[in-house]
GROMACS .gro file of C-alpha atoms in nm:
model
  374
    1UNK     CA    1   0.394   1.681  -2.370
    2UNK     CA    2   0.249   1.822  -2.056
    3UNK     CA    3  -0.051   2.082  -2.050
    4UNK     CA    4   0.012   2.464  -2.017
    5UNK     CA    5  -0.090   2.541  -1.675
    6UNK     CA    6  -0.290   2.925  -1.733
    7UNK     CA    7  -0.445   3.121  -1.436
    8UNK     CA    8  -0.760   3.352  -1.542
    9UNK     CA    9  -0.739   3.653  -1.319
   10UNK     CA   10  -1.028   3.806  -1.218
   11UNK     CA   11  -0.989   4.120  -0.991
   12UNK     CA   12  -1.241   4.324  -0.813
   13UNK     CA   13  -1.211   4.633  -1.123
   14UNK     CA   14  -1.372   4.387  -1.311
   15UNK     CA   15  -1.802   4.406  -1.385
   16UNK     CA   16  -1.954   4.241  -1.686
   17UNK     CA   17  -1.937   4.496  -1.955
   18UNK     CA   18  -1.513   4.466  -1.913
   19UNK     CA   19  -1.433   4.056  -1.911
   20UNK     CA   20  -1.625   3.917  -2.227
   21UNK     CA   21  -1.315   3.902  -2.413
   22UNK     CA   22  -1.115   3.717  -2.133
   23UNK     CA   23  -1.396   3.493  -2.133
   24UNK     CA   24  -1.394   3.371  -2.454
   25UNK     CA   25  -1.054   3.280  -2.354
   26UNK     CA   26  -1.111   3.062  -2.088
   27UNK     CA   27  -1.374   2.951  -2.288
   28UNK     CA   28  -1.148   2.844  -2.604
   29UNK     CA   29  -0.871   2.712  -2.336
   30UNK     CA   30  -1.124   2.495  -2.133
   31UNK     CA   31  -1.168   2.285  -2.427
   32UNK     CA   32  -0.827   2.262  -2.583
   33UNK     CA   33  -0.646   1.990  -2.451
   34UNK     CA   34  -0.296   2.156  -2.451
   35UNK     CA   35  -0.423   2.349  -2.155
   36UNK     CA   36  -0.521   2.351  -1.803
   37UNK     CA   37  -0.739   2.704  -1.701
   38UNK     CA   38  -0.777   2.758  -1.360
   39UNK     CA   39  -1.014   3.084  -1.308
   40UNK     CA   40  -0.926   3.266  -1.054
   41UNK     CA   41  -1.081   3.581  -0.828
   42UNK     CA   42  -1.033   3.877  -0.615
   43UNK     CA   43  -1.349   3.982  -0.453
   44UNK     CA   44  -1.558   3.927  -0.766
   45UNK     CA   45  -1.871   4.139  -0.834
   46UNK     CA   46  -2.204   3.940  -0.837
   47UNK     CA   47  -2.223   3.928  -1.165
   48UNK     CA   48  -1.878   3.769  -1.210
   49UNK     CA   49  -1.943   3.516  -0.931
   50UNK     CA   50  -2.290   3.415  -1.134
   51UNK     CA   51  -2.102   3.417  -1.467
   52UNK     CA   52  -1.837   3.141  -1.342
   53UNK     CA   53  -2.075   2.958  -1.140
   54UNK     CA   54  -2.254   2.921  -1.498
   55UNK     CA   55  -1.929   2.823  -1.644
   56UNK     CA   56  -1.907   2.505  -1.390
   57UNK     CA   57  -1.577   2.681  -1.288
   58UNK     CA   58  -1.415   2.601  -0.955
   59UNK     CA   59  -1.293   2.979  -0.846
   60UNK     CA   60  -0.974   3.024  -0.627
   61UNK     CA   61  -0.957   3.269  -0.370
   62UNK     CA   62  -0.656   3.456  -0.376
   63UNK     CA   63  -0.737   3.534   0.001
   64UNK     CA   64  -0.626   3.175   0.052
   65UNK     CA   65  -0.249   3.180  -0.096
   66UNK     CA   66  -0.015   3.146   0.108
   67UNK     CA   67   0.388   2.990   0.069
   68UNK     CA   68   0.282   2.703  -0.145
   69UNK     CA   69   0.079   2.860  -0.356
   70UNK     CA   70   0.020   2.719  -0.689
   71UNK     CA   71   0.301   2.765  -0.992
   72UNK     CA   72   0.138   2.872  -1.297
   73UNK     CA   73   0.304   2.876  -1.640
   74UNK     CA   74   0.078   3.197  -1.713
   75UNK     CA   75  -0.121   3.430  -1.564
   76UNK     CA   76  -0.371   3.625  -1.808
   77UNK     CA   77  -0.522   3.931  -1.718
   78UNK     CA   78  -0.689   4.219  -1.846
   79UNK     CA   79  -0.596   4.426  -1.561
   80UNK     CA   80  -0.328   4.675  -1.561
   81UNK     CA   81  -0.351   4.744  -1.228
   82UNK     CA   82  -0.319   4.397  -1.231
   83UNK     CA   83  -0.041   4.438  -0.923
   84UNK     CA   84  -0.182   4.687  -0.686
   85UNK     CA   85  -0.532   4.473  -0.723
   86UNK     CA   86  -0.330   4.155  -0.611
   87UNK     CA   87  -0.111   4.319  -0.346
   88UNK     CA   88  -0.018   4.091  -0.050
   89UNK     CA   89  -0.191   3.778  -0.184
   90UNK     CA   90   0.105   3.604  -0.354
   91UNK     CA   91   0.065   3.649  -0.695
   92UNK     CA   92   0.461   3.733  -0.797
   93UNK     CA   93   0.530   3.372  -0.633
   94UNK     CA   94   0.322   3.218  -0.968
   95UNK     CA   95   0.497   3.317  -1.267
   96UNK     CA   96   0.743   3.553  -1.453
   97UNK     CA   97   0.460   3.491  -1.743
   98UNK     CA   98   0.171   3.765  -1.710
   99UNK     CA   99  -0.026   3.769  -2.063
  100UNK     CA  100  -0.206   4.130  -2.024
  101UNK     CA  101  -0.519   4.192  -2.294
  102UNK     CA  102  -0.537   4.551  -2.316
  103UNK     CA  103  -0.901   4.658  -2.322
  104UNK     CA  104  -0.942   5.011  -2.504
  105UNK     CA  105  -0.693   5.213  -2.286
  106UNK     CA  106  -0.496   5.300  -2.605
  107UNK     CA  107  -0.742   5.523  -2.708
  108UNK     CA  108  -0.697   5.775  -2.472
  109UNK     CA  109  -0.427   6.008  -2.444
  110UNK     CA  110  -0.318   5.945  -2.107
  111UNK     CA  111   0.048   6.062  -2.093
  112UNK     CA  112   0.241   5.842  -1.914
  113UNK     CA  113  -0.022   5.771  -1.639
  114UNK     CA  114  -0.159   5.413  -1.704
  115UNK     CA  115   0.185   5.317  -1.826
  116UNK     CA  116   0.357   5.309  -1.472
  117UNK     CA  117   0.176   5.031  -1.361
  118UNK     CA  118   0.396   4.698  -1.255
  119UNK     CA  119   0.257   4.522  -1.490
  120UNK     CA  120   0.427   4.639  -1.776
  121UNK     CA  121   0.757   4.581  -1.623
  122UNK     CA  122   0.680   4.176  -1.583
  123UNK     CA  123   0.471   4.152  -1.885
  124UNK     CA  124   0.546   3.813  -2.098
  125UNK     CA  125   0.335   3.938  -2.385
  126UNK     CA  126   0.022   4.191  -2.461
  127UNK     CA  127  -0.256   4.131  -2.651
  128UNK     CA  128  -0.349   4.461  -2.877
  129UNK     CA  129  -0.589   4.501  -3.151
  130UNK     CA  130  -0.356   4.609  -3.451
  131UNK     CA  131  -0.012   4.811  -3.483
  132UNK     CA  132  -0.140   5.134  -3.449
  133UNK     CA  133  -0.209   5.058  -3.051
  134UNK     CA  134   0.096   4.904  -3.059
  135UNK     CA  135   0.253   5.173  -3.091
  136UNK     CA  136   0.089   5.358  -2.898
  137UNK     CA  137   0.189   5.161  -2.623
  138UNK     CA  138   0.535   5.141  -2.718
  139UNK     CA  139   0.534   5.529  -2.676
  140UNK     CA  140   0.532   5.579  -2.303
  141UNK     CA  141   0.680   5.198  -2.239
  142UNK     CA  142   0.952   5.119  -2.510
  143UNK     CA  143   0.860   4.772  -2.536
  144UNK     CA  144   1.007   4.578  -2.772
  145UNK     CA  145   0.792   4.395  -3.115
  146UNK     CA  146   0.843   4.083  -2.967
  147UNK     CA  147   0.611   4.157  -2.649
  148UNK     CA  148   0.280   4.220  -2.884
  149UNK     CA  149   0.017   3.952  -2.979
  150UNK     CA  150  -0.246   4.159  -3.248
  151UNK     CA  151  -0.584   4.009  -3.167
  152UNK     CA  152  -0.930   4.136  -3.045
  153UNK     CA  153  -1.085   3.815  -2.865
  154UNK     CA  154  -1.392   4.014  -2.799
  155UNK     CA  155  -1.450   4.032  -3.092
  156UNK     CA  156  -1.572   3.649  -3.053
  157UNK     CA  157  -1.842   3.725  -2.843
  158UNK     CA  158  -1.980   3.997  -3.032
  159UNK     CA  159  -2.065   3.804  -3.310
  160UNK     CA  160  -2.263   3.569  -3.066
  161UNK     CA  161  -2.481   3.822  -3.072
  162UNK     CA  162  -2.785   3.930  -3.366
  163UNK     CA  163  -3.004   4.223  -3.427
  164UNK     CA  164  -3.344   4.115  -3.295
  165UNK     CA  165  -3.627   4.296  -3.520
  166UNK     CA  166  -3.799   4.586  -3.451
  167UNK     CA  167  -4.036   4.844  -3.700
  168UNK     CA  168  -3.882   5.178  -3.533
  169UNK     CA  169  -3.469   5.314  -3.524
  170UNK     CA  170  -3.316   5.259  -3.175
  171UNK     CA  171  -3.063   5.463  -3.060
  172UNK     CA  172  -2.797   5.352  -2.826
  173UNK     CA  173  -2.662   5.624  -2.540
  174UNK     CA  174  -2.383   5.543  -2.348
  175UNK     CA  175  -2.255   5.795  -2.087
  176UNK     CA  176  -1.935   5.774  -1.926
  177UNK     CA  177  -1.814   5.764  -1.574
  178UNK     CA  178  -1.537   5.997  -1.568
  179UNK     CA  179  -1.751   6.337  -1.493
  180UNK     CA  180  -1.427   6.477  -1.350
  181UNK     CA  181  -1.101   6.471  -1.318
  182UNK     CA  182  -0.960   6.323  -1.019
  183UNK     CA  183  -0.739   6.079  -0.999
  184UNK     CA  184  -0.831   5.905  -0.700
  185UNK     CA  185  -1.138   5.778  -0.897
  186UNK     CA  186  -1.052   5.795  -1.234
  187UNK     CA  187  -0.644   5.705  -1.208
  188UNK     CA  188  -0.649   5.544  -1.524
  189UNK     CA  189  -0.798   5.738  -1.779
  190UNK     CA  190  -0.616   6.026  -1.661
  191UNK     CA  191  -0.893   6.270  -1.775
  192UNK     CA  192  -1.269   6.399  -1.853
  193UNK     CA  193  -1.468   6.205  -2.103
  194UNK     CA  194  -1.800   6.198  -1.974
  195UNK     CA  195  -2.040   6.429  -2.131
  196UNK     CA  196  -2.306   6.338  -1.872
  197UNK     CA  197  -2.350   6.644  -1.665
  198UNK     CA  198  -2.329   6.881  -2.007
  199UNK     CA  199  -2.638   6.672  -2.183
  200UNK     CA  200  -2.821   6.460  -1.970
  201UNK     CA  201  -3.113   6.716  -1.925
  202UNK     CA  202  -3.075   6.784  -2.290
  203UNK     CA  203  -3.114   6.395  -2.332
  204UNK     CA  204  -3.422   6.348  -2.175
  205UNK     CA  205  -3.563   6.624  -2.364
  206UNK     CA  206  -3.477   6.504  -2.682
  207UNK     CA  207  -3.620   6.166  -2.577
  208UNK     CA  208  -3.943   6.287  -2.508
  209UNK     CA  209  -3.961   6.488  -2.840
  210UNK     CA  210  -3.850   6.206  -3.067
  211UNK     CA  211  -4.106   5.936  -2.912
  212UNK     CA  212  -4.105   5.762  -3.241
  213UNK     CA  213  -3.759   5.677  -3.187
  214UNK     CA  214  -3.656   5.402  -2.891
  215UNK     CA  215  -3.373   5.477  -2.678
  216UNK     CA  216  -3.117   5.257  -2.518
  217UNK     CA  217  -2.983   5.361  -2.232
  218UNK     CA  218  -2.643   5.205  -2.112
  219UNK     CA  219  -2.504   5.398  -1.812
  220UNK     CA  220  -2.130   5.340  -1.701
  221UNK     CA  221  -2.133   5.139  -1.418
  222UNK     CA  222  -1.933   5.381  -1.220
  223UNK     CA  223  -2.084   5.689  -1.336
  224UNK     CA  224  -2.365   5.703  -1.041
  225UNK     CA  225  -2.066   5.631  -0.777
  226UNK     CA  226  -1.815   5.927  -0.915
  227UNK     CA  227  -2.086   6.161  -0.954
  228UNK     CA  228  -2.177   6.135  -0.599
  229UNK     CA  229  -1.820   6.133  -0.461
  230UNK     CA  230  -1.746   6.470  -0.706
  231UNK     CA  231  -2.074   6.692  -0.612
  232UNK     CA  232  -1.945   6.539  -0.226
  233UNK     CA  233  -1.600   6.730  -0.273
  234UNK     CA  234  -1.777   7.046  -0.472
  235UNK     CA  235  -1.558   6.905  -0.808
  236UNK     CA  236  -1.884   6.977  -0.987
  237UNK     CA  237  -2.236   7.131  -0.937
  238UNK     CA  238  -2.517   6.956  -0.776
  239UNK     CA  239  -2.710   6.698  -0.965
  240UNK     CA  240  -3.049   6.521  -0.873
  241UNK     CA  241  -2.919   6.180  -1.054
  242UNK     CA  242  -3.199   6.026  -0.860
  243UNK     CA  243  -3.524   6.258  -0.976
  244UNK     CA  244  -3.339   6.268  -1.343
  245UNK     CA  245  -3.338   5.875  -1.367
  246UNK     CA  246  -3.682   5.855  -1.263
  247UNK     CA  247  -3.748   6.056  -1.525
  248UNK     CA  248  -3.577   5.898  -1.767
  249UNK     CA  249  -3.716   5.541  -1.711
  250UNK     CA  250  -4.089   5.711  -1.707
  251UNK     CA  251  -4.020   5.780  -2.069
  252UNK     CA  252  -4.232   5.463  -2.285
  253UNK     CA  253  -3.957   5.481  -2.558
  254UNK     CA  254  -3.642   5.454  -2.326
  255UNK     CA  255  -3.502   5.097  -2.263
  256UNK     CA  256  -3.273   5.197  -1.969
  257UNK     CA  257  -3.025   4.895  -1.945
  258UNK     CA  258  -2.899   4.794  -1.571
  259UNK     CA  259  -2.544   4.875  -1.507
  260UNK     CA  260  -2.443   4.597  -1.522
  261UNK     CA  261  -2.607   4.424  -1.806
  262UNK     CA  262  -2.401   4.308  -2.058
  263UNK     CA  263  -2.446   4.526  -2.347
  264UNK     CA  264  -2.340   4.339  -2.676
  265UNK     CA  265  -2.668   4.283  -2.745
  266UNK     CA  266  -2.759   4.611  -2.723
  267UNK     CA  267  -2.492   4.690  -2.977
  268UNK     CA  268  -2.632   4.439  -3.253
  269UNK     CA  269  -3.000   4.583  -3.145
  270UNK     CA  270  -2.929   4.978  -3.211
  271UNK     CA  271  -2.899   5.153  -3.495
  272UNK     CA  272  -2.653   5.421  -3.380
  273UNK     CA  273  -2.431   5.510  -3.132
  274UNK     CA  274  -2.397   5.819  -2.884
  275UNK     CA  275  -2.105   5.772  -2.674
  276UNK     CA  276  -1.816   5.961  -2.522
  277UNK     CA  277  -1.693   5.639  -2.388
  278UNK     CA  278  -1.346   5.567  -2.455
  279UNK     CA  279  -1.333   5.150  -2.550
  280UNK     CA  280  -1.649   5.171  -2.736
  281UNK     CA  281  -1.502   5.399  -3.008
  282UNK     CA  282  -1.340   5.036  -3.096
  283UNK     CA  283  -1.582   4.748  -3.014
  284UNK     CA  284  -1.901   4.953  -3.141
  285UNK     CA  285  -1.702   4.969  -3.499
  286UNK     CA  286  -1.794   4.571  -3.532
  287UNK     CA  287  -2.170   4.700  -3.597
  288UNK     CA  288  -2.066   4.922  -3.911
  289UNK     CA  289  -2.341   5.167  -3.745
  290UNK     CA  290  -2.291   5.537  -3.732
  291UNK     CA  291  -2.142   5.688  -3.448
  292UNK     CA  292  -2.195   6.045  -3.254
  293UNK     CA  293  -1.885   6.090  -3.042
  294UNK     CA  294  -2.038   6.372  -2.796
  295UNK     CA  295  -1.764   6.617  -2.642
  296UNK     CA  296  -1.814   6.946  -2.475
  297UNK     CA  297  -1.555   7.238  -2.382
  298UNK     CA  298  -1.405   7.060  -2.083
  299UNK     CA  299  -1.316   6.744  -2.269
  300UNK     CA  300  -1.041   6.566  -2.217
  301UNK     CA  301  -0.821   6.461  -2.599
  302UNK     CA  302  -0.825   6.159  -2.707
  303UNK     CA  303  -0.521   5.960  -2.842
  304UNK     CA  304  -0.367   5.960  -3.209
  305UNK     CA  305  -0.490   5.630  -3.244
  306UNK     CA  306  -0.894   5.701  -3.151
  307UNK     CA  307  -0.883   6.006  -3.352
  308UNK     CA  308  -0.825   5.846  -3.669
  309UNK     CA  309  -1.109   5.641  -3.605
  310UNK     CA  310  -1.361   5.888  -3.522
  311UNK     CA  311  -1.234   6.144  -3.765
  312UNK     CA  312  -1.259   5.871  -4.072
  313UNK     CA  313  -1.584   5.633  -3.923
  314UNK     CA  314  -1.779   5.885  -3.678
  315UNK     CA  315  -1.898   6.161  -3.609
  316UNK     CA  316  -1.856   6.463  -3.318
  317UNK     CA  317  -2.139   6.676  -3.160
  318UNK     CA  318  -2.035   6.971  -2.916
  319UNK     CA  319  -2.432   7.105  -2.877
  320UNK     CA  320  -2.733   7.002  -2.878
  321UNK     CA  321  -2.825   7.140  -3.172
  322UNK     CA  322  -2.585   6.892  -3.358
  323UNK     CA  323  -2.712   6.603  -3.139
  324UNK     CA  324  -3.079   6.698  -3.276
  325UNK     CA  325  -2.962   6.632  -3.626
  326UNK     CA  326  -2.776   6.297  -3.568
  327UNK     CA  327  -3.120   6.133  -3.403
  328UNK     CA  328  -3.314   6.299  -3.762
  329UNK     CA  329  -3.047   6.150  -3.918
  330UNK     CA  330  -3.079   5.767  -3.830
  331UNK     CA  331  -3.466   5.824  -3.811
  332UNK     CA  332  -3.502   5.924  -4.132
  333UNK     CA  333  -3.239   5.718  -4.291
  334UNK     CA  334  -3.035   5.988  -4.447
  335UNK     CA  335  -2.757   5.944  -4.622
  336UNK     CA  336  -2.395   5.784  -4.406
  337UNK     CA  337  -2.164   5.970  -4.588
  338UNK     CA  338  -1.902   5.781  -4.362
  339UNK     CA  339  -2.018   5.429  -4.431
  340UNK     CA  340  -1.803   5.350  -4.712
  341UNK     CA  341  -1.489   5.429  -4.557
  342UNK     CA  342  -1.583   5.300  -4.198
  343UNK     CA  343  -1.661   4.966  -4.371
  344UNK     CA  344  -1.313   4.943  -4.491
  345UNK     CA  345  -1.167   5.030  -4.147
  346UNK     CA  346  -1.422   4.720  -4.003
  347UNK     CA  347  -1.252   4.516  -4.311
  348UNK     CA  348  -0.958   4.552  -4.172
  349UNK     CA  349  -0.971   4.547  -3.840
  350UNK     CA  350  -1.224   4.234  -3.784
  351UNK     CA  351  -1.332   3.946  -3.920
  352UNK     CA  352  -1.630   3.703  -3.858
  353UNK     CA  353  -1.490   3.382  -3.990
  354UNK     CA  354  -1.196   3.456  -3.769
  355UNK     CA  355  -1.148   3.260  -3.428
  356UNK     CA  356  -0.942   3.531  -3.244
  357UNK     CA  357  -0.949   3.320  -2.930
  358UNK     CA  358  -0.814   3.001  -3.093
  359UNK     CA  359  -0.545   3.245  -3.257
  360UNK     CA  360  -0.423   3.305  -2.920
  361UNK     CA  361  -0.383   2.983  -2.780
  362UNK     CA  362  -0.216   2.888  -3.075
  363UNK     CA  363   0.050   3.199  -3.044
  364UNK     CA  364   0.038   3.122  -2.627
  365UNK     CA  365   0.109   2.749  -2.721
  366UNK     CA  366   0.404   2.795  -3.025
  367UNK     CA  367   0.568   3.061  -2.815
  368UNK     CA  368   0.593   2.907  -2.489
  369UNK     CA  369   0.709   2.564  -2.731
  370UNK     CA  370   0.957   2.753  -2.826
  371UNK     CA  371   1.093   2.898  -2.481
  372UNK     CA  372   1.088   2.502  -2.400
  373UNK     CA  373   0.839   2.531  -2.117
  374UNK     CA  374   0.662   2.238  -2.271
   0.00000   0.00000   0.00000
């Protein structure tokens, strides 16, 4: 029985703190001898070009297709502008098979935005966490049951990660990109999630009066880009990101985190969470640490689907005030009323002893068996 023959797409959207689950993937396939991974590229950030170089994998540019390009029996992606990102290079010539991992989209409410991407009208099969985004999904699509696979792969390379020791609480902060809402630079979300511009002053100030606490600072990796391009176009008021960063890394108790860094391990370092970002409100569950979801007046809502999650596991802020009390909180260990019940959500949702990688090629392999493709 021949080998599956999988393309890993890799498209310029992608930085480091998006692919880990795709990875493990490629990682899982590259030594499972049912299949053959080919990783492939579109202009691929540094950090993506180091990553496979590390791997030992042999990238191919899709600037080099042309009529024979190569057939695939799959192309996996976590990309839903998968098409647009790939326009003009040859991709529809590969494979009616496009195996899209949705990455935290589902908890946003979005409308029907996201959904009109081509992808989801030649998608072979998507990879959600559980039913509830499922359905989601199937909302603004109609997809049938039979196009969903319900596995996290990420999940895998969370747990690579463990809580290295330290004597004081650190506090992870993890503002947004989407300071606006314009759809030029933030066409899939849809909305306005960051809290940045509403509490970033009030940040530093709280880090400088809680200097027995450290402070993680993960900044989107598009935040400092669609700030500029919004205070450019007068979609919001003037902001010295510059003189407020140097601030911020002054500070002797903030660990400010490059963009690009991956952040897992800052995950399994912190003790909490403040975050208005909209995939974390899933993969920052796997910790079982408290959460501060921070909104303001402008906010955009999220979906059905996130809300139950952060109304059961987490908890909101809409001042500073409340903010203030959170960081007391997880200094001074005070009681989690929410830890019981988001420890059964975490139950049920993820598992450590579970491969979710090797789950997948399994499904890929049984399924595609069973369409007698090999």
């Amino acid at each position: 029985m021949r080998k599956i023959n999988v393309a890993l797409l890799f498209t310029m959207s992608h930085d480091m703190c998006k692919f880990s689950s795709i990875l493990n993937l490629y990682n899982e396939m590259k030594h499972d001898e049912r299949f053959k991974i080919t990783p492939v590229y579109i202009n691929p950030r540094e950090t993506t070009w180091e990553f496979l170089n590390q791997e030992s994998a042999e990238p191919y540019s899709l600037r080099r297709v042309s009529g024979d390009s190569p057939e695939f029996d799959l192309v996996l992606t976590i990309d839903p502008y998968f098409g647009p990102h790939c326009k003009g290079a040859g991709y529809t010539r590969w494979t009616s098979r496009i195996l899209y991992e949705e990455y935290g989209f589902t908890g946003i409410d979005t409308g029907e935005g996201l959904f009109k991407s081509s992808i989801y009208k030649r998608l072979w099969k998507m990879i959600v966490a559980d039913e509830n985004a499922k359905f989601k999904v199937q909302k603004y699509t109609g997809l049938p049951d039979n196009k969903f696979m319900y596995h996290h792969p990420c999940f895998d390379y969370i747990y690579q990660f463990s809580k290295r020791p330290s004597n004081r609480k650190r506090i992870l902060w993890t503002p947004h990109c989407s300071v606006v809402s314009d759809p030029k630079y933030n066409r899939i979300t849809g909305g306005h999630y960051s809290t940045f511009l509403t509490y970033a002053d009030e940040m530093l100030s709280l880090f400088k009066k809680y200097n027995d606490v450290d402070f993680i600072v993960k900044i989107h990796p598009y935040l400092k880009e669609r700030l500029d391009h919004s205070i450019k176009n007068k979609l919001v008021p003037y902001f010295d990101y510059d003189s407020w960063y140097k601030e911020l890394t002054s500070l002797s108790n903030v660990i400010s985190l490059s963009p690009e860094t991956n952040y897992y391990q800052a995950f399994m370092d912190s003790d909490a969470l403040l975050n208005d970002s909209i995939s974390f409100i899933l993969e920052y569950l796997v910790t079982n640490n408290p959460v501060l979801i921070l909104r303001d007046r402008t906010s955009s809502e999220f979906s059905d689907y996130a809300n139950d999650i952060i109304k059961n596991c987490y908890y909101e802020a809409v001042n500073k005030k409340e903010i203030e009390s959170f960081i007391v909180k997880i200094r001074d260990n005070n009681d989690d009323e929410k830890k019981d019940k988001r420890s059964q959500y975490v139950d049920k949702l993820i598992s450590k002893n579970t491969n979710n990688s090797k789950l997948v090629c399994d499904e890929i392999y049984n399924r595609l068996k069973d369409e007698m493709v090999i």
